[in-house]
mmCIF file of C-alpha atoms in Angstrom:
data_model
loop_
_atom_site.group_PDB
_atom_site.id
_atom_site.type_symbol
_atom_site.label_atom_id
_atom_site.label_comp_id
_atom_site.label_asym_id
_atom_site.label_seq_id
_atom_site.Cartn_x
_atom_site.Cartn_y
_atom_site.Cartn_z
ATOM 1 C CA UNK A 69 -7.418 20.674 -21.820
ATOM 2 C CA UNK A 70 -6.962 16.890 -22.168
ATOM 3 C CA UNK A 71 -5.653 14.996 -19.134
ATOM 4 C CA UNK A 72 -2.977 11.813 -19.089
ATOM 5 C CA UNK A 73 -4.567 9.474 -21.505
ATOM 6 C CA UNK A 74 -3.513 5.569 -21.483
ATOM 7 C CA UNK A 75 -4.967 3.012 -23.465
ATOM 8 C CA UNK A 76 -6.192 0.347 -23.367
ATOM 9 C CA UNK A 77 -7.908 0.450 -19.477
ATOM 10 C CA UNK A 78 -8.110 -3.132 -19.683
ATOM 11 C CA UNK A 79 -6.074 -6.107 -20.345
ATOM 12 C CA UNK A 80 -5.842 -9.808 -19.892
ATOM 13 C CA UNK A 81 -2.705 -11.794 -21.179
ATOM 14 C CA UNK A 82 -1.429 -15.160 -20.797
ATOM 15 C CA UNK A 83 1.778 -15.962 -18.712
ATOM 16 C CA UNK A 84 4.974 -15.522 -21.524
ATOM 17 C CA UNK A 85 2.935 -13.081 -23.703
ATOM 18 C CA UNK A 86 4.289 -9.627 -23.797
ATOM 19 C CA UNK A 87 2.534 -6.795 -23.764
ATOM 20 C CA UNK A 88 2.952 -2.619 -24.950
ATOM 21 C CA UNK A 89 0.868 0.064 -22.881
ATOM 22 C CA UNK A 90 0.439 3.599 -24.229
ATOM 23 C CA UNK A 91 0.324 7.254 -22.524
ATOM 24 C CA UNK A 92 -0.743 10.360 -23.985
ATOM 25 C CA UNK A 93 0.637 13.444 -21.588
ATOM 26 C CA UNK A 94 -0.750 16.325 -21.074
ATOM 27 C CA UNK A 95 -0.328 18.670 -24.411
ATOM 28 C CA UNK A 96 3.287 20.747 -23.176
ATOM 29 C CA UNK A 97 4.386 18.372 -20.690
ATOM 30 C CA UNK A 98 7.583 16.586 -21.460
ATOM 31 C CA UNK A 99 7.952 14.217 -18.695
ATOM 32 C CA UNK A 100 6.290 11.139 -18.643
ATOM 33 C CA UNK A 101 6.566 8.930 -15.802
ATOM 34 C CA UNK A 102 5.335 4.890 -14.967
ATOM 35 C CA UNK A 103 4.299 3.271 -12.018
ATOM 36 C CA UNK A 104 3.043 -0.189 -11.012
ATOM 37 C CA UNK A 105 0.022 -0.292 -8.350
ATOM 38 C CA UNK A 106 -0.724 -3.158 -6.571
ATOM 39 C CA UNK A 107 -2.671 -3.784 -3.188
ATOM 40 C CA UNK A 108 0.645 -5.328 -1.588
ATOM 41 C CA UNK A 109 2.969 -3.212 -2.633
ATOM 42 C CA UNK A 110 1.420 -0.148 -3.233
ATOM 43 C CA UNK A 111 2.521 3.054 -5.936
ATOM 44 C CA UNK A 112 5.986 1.737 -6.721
ATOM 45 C CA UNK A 113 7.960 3.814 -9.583
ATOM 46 C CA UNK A 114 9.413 2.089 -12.754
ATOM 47 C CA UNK A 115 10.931 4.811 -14.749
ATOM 48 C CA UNK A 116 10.617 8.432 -16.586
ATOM 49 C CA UNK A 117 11.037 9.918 -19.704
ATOM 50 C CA UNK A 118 12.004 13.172 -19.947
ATOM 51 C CA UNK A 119 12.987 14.215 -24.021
ATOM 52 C CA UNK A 120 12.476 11.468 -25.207
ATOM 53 C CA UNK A 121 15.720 9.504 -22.939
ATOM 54 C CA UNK A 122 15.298 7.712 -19.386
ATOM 55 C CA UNK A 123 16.414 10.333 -16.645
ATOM 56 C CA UNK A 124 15.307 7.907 -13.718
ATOM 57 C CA UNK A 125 15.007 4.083 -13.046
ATOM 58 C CA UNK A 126 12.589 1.752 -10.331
ATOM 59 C CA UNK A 127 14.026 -1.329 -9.519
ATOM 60 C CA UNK A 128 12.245 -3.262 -11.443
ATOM 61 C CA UNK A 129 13.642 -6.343 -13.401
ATOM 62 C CA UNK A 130 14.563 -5.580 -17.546
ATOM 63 C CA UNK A 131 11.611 -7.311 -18.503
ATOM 64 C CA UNK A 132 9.967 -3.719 -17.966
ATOM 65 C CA UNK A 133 11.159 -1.479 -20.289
ATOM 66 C CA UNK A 134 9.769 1.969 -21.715
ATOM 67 C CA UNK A 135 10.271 4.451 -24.517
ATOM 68 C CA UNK A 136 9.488 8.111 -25.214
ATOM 69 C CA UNK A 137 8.655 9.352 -28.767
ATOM 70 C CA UNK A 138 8.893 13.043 -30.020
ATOM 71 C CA UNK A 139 5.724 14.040 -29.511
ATOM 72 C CA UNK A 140 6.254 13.153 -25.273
ATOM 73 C CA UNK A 141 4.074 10.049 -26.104
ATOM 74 C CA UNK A 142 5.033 7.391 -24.183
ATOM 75 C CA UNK A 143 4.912 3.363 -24.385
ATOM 76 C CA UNK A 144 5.824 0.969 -21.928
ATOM 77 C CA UNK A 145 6.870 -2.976 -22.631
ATOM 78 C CA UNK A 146 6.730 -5.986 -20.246
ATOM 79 C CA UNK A 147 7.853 -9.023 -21.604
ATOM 80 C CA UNK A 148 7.734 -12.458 -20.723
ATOM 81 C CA UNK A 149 4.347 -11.822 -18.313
ATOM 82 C CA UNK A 150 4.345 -13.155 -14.750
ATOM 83 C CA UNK A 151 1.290 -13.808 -12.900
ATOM 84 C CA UNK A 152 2.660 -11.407 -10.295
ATOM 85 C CA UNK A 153 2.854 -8.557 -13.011
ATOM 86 C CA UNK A 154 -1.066 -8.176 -12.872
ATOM 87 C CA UNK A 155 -1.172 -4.530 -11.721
ATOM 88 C CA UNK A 156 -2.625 -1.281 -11.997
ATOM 89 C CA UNK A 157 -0.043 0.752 -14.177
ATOM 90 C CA UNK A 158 -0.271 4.273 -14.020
ATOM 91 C CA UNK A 159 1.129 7.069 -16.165
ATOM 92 C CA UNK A 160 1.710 10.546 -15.122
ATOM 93 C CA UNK A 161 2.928 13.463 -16.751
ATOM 94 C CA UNK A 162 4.438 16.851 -15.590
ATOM 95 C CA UNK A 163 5.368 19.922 -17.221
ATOM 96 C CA UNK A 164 8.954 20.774 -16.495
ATOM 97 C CA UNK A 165 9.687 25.002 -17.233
ATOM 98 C CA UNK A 166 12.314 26.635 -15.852
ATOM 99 C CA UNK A 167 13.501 24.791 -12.626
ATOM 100 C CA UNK A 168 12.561 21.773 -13.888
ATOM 101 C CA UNK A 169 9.622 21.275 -11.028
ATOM 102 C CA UNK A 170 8.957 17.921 -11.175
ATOM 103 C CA UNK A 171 5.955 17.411 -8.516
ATOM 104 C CA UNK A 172 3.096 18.145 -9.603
ATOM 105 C CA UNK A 173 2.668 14.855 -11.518
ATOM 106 C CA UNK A 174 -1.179 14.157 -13.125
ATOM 107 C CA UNK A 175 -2.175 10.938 -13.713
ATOM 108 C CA UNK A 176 -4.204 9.058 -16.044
ATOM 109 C CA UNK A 177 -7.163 5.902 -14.839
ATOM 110 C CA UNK A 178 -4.329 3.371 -15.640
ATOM 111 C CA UNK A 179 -4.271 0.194 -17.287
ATOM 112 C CA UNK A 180 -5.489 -2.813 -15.591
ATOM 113 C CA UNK A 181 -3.138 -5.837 -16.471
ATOM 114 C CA UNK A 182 -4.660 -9.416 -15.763
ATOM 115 C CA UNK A 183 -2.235 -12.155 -16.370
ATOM 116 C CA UNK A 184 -3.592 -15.376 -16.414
ATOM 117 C CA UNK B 458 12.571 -0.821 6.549
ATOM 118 C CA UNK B 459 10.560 1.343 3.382
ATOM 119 C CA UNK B 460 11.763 4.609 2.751
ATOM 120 C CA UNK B 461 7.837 6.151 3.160
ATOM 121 C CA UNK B 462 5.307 4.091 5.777
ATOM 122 C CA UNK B 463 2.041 4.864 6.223
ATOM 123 C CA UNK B 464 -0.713 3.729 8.754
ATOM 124 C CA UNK B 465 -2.345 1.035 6.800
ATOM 125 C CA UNK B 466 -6.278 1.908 7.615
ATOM 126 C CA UNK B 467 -8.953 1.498 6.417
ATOM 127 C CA UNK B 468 -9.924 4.248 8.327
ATOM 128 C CA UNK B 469 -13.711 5.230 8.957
ATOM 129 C CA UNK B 470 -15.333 8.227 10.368
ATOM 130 C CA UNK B 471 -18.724 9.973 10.837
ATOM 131 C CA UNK B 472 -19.518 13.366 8.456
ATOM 132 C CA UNK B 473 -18.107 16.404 10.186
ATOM 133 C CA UNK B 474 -15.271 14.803 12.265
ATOM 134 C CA UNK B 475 -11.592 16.030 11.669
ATOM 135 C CA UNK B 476 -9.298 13.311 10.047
ATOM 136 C CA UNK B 477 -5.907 13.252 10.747
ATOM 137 C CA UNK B 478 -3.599 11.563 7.705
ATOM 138 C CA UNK B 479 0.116 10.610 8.597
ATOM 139 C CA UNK B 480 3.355 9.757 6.952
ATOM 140 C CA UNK B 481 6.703 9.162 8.083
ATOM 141 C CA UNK B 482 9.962 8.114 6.196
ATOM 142 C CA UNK B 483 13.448 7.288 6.891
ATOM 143 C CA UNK B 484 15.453 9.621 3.784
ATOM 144 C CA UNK B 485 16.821 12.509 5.145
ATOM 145 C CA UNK B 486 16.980 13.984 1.479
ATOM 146 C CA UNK B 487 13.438 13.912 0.918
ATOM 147 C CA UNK B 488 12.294 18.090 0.196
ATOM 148 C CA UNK B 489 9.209 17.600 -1.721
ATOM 149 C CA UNK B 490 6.273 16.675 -0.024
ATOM 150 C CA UNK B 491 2.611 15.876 -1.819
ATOM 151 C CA UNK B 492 -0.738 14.215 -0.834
ATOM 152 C CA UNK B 493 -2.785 12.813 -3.565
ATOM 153 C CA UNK B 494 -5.956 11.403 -3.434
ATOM 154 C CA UNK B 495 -7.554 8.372 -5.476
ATOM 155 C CA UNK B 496 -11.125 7.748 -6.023
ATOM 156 C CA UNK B 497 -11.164 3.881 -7.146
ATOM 157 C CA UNK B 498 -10.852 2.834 -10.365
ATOM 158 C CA UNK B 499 -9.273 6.151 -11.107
ATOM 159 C CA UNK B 500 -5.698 7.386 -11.031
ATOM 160 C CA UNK B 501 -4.183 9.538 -7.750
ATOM 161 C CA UNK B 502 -4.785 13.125 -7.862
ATOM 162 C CA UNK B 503 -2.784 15.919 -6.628
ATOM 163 C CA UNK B 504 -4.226 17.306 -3.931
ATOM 164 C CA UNK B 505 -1.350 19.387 -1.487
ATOM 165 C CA UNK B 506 2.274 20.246 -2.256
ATOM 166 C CA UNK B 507 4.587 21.154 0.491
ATOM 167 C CA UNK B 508 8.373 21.960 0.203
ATOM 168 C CA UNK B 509 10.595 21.451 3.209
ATOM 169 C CA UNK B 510 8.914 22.214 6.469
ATOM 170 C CA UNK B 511 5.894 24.018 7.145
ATOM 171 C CA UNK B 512 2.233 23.949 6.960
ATOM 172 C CA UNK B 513 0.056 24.579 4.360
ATOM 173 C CA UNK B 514 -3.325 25.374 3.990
ATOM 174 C CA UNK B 515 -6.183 24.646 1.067
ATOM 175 C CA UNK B 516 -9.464 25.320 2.636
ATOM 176 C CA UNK B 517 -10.555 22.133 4.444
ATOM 177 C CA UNK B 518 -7.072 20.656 4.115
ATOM 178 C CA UNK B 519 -4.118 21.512 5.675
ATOM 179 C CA UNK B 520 -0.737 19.363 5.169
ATOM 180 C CA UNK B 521 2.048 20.114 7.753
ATOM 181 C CA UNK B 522 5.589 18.741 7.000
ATOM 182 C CA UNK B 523 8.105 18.050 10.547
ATOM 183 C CA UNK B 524 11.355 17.597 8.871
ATOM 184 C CA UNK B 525 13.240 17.113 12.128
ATOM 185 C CA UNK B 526 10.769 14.089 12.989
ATOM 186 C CA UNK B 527 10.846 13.215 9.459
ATOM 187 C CA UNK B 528 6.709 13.134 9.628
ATOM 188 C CA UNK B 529 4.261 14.748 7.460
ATOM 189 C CA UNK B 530 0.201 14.676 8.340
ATOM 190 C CA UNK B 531 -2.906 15.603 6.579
ATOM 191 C CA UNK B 532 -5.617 16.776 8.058
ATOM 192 C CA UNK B 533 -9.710 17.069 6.827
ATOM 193 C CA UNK B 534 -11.657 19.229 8.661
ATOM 194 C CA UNK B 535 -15.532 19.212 8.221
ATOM 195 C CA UNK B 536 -14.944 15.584 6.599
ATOM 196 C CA UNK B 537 -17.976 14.709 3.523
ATOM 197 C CA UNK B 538 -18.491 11.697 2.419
ATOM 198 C CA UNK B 539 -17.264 13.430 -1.042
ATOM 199 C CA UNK B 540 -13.903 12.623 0.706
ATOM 200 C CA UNK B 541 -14.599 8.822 0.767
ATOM 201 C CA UNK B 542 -10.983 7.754 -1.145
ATOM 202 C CA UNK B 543 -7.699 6.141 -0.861
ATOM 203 C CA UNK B 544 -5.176 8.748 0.406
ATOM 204 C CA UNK B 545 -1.553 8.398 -0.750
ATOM 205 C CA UNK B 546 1.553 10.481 0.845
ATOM 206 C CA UNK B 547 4.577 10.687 -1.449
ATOM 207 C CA UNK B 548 8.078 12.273 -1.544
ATOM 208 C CA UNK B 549 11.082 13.398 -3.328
ATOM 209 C CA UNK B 550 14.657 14.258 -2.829
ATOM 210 C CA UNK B 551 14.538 17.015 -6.073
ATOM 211 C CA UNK B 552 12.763 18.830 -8.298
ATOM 212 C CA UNK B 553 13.156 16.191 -11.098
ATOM 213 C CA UNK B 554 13.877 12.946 -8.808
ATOM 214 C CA UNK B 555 11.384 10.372 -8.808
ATOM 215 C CA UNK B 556 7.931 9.855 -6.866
ATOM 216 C CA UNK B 557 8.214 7.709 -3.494
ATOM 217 C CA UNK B 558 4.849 6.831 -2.412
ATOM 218 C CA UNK B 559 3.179 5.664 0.838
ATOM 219 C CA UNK B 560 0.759 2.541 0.446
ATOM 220 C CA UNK B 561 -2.032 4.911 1.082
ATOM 221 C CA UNK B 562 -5.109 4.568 3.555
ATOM 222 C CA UNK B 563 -8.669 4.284 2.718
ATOM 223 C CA UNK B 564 -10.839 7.027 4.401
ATOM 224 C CA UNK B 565 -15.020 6.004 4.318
ATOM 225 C CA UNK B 566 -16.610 9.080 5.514
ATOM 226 C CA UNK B 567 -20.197 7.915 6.621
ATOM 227 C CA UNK B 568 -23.257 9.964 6.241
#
């Protein structure tokens, strides 16, 4: 079975530039979740998808927005790039059945942002 | 004051010694507890799940959750230096609430 998949791993943009990051859940799960990981600040959570509609929200400026298509595939958006948005970002999916467990999250390797 | 701290490390011990892991938080709502473990330059992986209070067991790890004291620990027994990693706690209030992590600790296990 696949795991989380993002894409790309790497990424260097320019202060102002936006940029789109992609996540690939685990085949059957149909949450996908974002988080930012930095060495200050640590795991901090952005937002979820669940069914393709935002269930929960970080607090994180509306720069940083995400979307979930039908297939659970996920994409998130950061626009107008700060130097402090260089960051890990992580993607993890879980498989909600009956009861809706939400905690056993997986992860993918992340994204590595570089704003320059 | 953060909702989760965690002892900021690094931490380093010698092969075979028992490592002891801690969390402790300030929301009272938090039922959901889970230690995940991230080798670098890969994501966190799920390593113990604990609801409410109580210890768990999972062969050399055992997580133990002290609602009252609003602390949770890991511990490693018979560490390896397979268990060299960044160790994160994190918490939730429900079954489909959101993730609240610790900043995690880095455990070097040396041979």
């Amino acid at each position: 079975k696949a795991g989380v998949t993002q894409t790309p791993r790497y990424l260097i943009k320019t202060r102002g530039q936006q940029v789109t990051l992609s996540c690939s859940p685990i085949s059957g799960h149909r949450s996908v979740s974002w988080y930012q990981q930095t060495p200050g600040q640590g795991l901090q959570f952005l937002f979820e998808y669940f069914s393709e509609t935002q269930r929960n929200k970080g607090n994180f400026p509306g720069r940083f927005s995400g979307r979930q298509f039908s297939n659970s595939r996920s994409e998130m958006n950061v626009s107008t790039l700060e130097l402090g948005d260089s960051a890990l970002y992580l993607c993890a999916s879980s498989f909600l059945g009956d009861g809706g467990l939400n905690t056993e999250a997986f992860f993918g390797q992340g994204t590595r942002l570089t704003v320059v | 004051q953060k909702e989760v701290e965690q002892d900021p490390g690094p931490l380093s011990v010698p092969e075979g010694a028992i490592v002891s892991l801690n969390c402790t938080y300030s929301n009272s709502a938090f039922q959901y507890f889970m230690w995940y473990r991230q080798y670098s330059r890969k994501g966190p992986e799920l390593l113990m799940y604990t609801y409410s209070s109580g210890n768990k067991e999972d062969g050399r790890f055992t997580a133990q959750v002290d609602k009252s004291s609003k602390y949770i620990s890991l511990f490693i027994r018979d560490s390896q230096p397979s268990d060299s990693a960044t160790y994160l706690c994190a918490m939730s209030a429900g079954a489909n609430s959101k993730l609240t992590f610790g900043k995690g600790i880095t455990l070097s296990v040396r041979p």
